[in-house]
Short mmCIF file of N, CA and C in Angstrom, two decimals:
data_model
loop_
_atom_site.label_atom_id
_atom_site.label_comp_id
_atom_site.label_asym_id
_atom_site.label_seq_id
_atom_site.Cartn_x
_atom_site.Cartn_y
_atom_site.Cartn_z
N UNK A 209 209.44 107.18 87.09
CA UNK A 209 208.29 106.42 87.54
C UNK A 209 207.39 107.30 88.41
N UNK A 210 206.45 106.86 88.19
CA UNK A 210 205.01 108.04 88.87
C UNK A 210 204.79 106.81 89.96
N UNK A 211 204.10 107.00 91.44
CA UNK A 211 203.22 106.45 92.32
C UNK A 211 201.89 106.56 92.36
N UNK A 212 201.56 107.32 91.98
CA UNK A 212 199.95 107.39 91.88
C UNK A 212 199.61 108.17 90.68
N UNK A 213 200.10 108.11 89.66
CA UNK A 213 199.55 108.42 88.07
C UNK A 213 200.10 107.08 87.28
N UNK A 214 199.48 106.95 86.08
CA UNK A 214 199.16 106.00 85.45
C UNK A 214 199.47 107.13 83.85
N UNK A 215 200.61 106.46 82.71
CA UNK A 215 201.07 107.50 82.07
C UNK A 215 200.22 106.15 80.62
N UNK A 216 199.84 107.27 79.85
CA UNK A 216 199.63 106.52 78.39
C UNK A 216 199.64 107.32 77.53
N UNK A 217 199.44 106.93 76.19
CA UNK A 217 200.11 107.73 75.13
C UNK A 217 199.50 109.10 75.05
N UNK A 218 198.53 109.25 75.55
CA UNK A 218 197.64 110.48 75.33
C UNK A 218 197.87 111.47 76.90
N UNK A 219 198.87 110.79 77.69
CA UNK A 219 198.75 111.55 78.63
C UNK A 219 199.30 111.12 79.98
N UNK A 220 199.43 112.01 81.51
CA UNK A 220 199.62 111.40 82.32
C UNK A 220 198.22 111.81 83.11
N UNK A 221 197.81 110.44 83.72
CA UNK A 221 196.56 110.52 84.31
C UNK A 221 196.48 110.64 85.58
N UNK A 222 195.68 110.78 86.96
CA UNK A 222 195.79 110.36 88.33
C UNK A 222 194.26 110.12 88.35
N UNK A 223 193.62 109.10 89.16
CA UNK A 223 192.50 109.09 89.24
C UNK A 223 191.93 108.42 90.42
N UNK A 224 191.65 109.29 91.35
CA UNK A 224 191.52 109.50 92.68
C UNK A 224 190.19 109.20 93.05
N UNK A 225 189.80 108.29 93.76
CA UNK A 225 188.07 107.83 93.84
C UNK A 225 188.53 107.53 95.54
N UNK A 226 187.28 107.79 95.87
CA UNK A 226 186.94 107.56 97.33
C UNK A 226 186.84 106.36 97.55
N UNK A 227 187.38 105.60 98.76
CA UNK A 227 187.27 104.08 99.31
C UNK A 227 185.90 103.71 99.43
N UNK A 228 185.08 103.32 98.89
CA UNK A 228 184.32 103.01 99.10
C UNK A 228 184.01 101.18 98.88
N UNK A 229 183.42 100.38 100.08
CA UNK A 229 183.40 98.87 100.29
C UNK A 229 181.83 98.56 99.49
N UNK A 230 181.13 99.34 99.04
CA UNK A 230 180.00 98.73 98.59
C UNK A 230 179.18 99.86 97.37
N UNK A 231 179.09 99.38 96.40
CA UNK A 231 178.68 100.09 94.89
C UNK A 231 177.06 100.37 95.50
N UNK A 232 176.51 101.68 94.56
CA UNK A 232 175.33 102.12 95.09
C UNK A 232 174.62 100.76 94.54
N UNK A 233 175.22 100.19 93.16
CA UNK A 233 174.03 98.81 93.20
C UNK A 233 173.83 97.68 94.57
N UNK A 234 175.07 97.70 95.13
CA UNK A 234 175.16 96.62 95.95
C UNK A 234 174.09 97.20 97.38
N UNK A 235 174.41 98.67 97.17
CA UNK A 235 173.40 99.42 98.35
C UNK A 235 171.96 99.13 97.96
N UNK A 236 171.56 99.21 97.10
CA UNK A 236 170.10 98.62 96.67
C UNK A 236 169.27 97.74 96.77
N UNK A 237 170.08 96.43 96.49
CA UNK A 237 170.22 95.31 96.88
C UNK A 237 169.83 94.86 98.02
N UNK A 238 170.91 95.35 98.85
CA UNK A 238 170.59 95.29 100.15
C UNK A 238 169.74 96.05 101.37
N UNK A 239 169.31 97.12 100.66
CA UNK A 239 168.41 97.85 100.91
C UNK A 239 166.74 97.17 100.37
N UNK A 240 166.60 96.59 99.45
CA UNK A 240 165.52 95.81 98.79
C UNK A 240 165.55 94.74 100.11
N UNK A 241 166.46 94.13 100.55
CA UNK A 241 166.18 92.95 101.07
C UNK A 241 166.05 93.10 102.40
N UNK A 242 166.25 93.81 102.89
CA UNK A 242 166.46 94.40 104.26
C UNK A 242 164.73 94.97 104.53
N UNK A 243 164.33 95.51 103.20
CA UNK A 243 162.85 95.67 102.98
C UNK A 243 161.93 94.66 103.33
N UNK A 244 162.47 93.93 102.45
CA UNK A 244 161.17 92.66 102.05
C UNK A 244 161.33 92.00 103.38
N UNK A 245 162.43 91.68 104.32
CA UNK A 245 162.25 90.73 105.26
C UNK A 245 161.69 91.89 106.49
N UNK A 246 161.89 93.08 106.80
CA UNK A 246 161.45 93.86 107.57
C UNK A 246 160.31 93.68 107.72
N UNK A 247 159.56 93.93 106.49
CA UNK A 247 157.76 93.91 106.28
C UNK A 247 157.39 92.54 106.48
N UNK A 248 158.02 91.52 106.13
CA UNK A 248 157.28 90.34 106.18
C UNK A 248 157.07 90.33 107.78
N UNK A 249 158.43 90.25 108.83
CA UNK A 249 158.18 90.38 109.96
C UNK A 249 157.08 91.17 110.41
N UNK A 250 157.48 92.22 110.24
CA UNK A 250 155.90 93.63 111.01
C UNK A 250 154.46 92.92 110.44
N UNK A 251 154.47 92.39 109.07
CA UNK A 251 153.35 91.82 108.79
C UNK A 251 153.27 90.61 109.50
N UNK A 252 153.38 89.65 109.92
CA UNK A 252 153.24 88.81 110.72
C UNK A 252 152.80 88.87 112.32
N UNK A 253 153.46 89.62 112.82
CA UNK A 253 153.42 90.40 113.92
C UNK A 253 151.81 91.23 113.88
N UNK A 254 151.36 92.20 112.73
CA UNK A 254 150.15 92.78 112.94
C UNK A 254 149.21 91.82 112.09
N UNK A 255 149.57 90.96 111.77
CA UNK A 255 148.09 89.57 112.03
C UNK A 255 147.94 89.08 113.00
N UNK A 256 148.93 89.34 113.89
CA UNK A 256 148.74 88.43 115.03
C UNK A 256 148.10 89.45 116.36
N UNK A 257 147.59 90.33 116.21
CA UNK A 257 147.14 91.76 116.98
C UNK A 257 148.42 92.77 117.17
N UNK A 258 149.94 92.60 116.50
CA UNK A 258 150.25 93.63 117.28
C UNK A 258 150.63 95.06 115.91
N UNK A 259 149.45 95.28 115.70
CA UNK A 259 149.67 96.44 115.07
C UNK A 259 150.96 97.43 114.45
N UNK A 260 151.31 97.88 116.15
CA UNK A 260 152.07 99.06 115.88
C UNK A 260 153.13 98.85 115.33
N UNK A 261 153.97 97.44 114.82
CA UNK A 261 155.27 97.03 114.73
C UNK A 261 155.03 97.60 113.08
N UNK A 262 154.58 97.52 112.67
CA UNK A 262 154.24 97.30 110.71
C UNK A 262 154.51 99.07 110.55
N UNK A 263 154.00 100.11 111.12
CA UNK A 263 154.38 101.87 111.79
C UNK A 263 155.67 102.07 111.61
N UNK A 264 156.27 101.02 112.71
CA UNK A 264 157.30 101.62 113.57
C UNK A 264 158.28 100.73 112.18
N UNK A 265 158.02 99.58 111.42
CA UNK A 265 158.90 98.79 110.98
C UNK A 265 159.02 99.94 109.15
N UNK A 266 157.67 100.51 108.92
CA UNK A 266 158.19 101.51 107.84
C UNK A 266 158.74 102.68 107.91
N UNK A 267 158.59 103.41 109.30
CA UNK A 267 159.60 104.33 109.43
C UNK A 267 161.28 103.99 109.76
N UNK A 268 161.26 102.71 110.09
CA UNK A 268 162.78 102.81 110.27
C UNK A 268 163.17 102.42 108.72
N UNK A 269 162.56 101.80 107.70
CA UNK A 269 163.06 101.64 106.56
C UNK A 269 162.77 103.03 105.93
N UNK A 270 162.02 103.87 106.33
CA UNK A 270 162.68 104.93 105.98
C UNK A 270 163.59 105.71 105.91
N UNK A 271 164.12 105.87 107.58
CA UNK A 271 165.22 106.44 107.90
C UNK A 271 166.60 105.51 107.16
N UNK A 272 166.49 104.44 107.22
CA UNK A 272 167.73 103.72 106.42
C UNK A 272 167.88 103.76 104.99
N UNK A 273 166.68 104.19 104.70
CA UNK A 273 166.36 104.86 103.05
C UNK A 273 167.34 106.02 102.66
N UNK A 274 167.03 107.24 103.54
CA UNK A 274 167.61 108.18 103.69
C UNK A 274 169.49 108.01 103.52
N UNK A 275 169.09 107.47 104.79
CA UNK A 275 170.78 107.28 105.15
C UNK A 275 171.37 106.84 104.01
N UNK A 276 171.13 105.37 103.56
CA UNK A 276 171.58 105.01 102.14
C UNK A 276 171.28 106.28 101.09
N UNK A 277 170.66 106.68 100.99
CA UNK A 277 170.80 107.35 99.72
C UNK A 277 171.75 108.38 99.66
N UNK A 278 171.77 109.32 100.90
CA UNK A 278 173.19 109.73 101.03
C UNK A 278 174.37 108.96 101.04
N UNK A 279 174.46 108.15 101.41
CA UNK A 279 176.00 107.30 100.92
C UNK A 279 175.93 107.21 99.25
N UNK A 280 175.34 107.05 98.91
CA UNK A 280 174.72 106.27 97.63
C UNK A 280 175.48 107.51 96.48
N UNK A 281 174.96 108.36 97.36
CA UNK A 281 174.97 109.60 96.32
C UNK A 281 176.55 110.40 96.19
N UNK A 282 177.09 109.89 97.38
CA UNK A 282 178.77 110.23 97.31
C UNK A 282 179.56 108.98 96.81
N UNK A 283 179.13 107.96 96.87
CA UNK A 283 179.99 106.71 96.77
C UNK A 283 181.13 106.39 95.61
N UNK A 284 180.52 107.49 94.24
CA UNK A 284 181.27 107.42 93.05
C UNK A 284 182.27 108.98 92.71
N UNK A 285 182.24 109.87 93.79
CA UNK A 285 182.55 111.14 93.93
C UNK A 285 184.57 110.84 93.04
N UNK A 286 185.07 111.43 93.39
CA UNK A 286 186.14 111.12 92.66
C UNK A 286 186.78 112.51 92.27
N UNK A 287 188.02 112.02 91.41
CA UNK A 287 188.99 113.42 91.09
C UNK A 287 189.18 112.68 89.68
N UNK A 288 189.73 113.30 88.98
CA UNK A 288 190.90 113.29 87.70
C UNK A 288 191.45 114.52 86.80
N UNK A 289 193.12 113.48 86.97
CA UNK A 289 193.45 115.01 86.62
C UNK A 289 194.30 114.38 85.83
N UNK A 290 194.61 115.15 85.09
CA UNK A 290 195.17 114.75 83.02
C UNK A 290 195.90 116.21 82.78
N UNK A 291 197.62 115.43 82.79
CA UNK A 291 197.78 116.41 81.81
C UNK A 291 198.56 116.04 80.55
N UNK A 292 197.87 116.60 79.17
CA UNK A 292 198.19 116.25 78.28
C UNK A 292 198.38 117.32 77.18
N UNK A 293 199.28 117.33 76.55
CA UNK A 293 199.81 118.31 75.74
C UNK A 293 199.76 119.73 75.82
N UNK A 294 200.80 119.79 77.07
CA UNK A 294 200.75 120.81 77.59
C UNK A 294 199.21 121.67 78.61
N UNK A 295 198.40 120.98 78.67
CA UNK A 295 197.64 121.17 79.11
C UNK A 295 197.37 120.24 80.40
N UNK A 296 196.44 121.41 81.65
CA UNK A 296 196.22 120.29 82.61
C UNK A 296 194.41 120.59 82.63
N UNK A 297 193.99 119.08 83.15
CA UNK A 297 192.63 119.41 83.52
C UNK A 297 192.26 118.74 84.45
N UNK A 298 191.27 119.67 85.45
CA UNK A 298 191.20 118.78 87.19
C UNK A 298 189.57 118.96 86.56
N UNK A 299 189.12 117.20 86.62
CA UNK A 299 187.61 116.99 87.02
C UNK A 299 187.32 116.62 88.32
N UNK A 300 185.98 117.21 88.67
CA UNK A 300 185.71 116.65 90.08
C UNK A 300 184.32 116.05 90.12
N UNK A 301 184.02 115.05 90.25
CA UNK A 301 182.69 115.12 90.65
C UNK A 301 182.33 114.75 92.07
N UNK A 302 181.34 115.48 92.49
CA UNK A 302 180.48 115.37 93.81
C UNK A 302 179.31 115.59 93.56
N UNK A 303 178.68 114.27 94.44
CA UNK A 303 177.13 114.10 94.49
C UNK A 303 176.70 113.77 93.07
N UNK A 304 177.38 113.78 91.57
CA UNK A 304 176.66 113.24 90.76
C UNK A 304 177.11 114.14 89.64
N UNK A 305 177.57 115.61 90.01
CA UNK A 305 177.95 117.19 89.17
C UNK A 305 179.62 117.02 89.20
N UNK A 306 179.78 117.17 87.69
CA UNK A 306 181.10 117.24 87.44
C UNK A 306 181.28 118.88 87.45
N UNK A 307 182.58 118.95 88.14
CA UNK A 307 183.31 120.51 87.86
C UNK A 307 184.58 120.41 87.21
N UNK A 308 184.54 121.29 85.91
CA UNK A 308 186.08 120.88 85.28
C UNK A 308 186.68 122.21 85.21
N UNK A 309 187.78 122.14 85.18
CA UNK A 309 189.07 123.37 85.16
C UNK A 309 190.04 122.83 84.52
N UNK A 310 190.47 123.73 83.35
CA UNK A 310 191.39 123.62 82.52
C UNK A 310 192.56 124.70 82.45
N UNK A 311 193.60 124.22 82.32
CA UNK A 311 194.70 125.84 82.50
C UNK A 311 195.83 124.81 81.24
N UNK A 312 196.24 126.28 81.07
CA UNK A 312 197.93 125.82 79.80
C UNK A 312 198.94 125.65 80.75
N UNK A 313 199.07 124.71 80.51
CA UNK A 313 200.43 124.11 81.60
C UNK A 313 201.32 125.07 81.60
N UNK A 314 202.23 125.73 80.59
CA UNK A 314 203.23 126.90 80.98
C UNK A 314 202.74 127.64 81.97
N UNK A 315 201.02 127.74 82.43
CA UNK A 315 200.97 129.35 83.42
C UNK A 315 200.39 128.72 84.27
N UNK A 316 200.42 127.65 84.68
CA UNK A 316 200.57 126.92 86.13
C UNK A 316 201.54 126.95 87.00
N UNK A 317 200.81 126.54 88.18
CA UNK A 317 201.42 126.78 89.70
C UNK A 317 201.19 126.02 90.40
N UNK A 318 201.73 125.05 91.14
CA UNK A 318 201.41 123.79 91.79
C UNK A 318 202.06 124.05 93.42
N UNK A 319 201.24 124.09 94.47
CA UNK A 319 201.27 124.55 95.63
C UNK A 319 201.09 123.07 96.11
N UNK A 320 202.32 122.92 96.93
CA UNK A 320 201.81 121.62 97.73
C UNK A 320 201.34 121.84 99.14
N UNK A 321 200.69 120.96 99.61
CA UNK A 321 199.91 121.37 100.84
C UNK A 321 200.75 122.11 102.16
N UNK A 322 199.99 122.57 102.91
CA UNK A 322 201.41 123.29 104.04
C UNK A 322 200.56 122.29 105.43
N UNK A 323 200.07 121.94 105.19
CA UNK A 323 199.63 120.91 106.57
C UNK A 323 198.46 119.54 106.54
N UNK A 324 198.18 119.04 107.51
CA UNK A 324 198.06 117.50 106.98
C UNK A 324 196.34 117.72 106.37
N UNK A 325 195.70 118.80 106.73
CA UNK A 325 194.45 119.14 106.21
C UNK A 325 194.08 119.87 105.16
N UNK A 326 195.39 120.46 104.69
CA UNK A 326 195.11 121.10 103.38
C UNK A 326 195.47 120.16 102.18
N UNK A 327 195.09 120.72 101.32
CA UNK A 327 194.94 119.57 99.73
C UNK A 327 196.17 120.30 98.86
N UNK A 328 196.71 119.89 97.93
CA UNK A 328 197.33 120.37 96.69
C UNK A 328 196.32 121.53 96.08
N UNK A 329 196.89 122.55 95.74
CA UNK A 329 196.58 123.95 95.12
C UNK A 329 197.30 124.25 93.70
N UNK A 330 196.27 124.14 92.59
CA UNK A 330 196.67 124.13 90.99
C UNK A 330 196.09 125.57 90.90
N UNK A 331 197.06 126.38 90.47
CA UNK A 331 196.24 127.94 90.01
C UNK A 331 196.89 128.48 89.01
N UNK A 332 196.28 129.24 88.14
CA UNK A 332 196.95 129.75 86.72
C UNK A 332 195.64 130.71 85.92
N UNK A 333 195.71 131.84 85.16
CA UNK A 333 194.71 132.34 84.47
C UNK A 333 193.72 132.22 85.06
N UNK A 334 194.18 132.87 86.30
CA UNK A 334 193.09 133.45 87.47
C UNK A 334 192.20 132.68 88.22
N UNK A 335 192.34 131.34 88.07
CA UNK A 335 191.37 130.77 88.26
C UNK A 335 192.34 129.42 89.21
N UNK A 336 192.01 128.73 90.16
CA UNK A 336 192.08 127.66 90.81
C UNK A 336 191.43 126.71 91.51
N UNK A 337 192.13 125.67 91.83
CA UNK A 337 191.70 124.26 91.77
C UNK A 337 192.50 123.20 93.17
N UNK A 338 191.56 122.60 93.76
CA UNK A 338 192.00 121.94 95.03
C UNK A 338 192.11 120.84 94.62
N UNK A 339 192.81 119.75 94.54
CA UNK A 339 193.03 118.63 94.19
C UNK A 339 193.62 117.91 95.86
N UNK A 340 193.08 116.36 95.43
CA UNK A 340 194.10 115.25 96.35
C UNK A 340 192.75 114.94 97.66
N UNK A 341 191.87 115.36 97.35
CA UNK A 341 190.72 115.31 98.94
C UNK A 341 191.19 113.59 99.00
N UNK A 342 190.96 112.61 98.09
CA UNK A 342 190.84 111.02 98.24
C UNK A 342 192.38 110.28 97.96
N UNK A 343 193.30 111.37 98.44
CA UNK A 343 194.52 111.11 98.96
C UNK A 343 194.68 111.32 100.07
N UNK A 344 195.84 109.76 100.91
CA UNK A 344 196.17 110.19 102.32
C UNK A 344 196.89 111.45 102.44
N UNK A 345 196.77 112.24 103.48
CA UNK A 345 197.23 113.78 103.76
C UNK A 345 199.30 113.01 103.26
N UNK A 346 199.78 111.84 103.96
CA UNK A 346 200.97 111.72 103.81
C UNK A 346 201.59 111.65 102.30
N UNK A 347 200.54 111.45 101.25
CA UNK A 347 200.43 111.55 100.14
C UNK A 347 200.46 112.67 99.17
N UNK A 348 200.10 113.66 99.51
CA UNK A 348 199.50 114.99 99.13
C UNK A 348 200.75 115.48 98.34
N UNK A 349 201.77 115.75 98.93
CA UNK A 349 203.50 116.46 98.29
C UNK A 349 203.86 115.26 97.41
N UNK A 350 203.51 114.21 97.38
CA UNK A 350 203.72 113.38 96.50
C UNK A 350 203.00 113.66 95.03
N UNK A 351 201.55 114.24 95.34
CA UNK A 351 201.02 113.66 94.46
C UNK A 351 201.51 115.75 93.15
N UNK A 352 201.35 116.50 94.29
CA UNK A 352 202.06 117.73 94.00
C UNK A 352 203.53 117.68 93.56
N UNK A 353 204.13 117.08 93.66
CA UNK A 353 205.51 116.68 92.99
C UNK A 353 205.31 115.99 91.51
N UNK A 354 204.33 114.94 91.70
CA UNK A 354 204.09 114.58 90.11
C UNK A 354 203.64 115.15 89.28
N UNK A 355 202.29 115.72 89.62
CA UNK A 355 201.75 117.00 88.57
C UNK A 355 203.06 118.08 88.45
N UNK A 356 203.77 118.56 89.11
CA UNK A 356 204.70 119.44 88.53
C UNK A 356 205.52 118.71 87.78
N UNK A 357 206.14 117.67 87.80
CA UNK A 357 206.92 117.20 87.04
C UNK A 357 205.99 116.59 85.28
N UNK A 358 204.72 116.03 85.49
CA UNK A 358 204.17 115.43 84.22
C UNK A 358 204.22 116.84 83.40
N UNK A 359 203.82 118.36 84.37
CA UNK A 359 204.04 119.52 83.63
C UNK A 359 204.72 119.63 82.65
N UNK A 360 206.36 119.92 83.66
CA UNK A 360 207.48 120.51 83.08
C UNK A 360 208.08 119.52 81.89
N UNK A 361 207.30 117.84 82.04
CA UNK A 361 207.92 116.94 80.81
C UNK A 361 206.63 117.20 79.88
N UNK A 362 205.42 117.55 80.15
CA UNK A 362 204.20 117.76 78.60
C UNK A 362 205.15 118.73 77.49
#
């Protein structure tokens, strides 16, 4: 039995996504509405002489623009890692850009972390791969124990 992979016929999977409490749609949303009632206020306010609020009320929906869009833009970031017939492959995406690395499972090397800030280390045919960032650190030798083992059974 695996803890954090998920095995099907084509493979054993892990698929590691960041906690995130609210989808960039739901950020939108609420970013739209947070809009419309902002302005209605400042507009009310500068019919009534006070100008400067309607200024001061589009730069802060700017700055919360901002802010959201950086959340927005990590919110779906994620890992997966597959290995299947004899083969392993670590996808990553951040900010929106997938990075993939592929190695032949025989010339792999699975390094489990040596402290609570380092990640799992996949290296083989010169090339390596950090896995486990959207795993708890107490997790990490766990999740490095399974990839070696889905290995040595592909």
């Amino acid at each position: 039995m695996y803890r954090l992979a998920s095995v099907t016929a084509d493979g054993t999977h892990w698929v590691l996504r960041r906690n995130c409490s609210v989808t960039p749609r739901q950020l939108g949303a609420m970013y739209g509405l947070l809009s419309v009632l902002s302005l209605v206020v400042a507009g009310f306010f500068w019919t009534h002489g006070a100008w400067m609020v309607l200024p001061f009320s589009v730069l802060e929906l700017v700055a919360v623009g901002v802010a959201f869009l950086a959340y927005a833009r990590h919110a779906t970031d994620g890992e997966h890692i597959c290995v299947s017939r004899g083969r392993l492959v670590v996808e990553r995406e951040d900010a929106g850009r997938l990075l993939r690395v592929e190695f032949a499972g025989h010339a792999v090397s699975v390094d489990a972390p040596s402290g609570l800030q380092s990640l799992v280390t996949v290296r083989g045919e010169g090339r390596s791969a950090e896995v486990g960032r959207y795993v708890r650190a107490e997790l990490r030798p766990v999740l490095a124990q399974e990839i070696r083992r889905a290995l040595r059974e592909s």
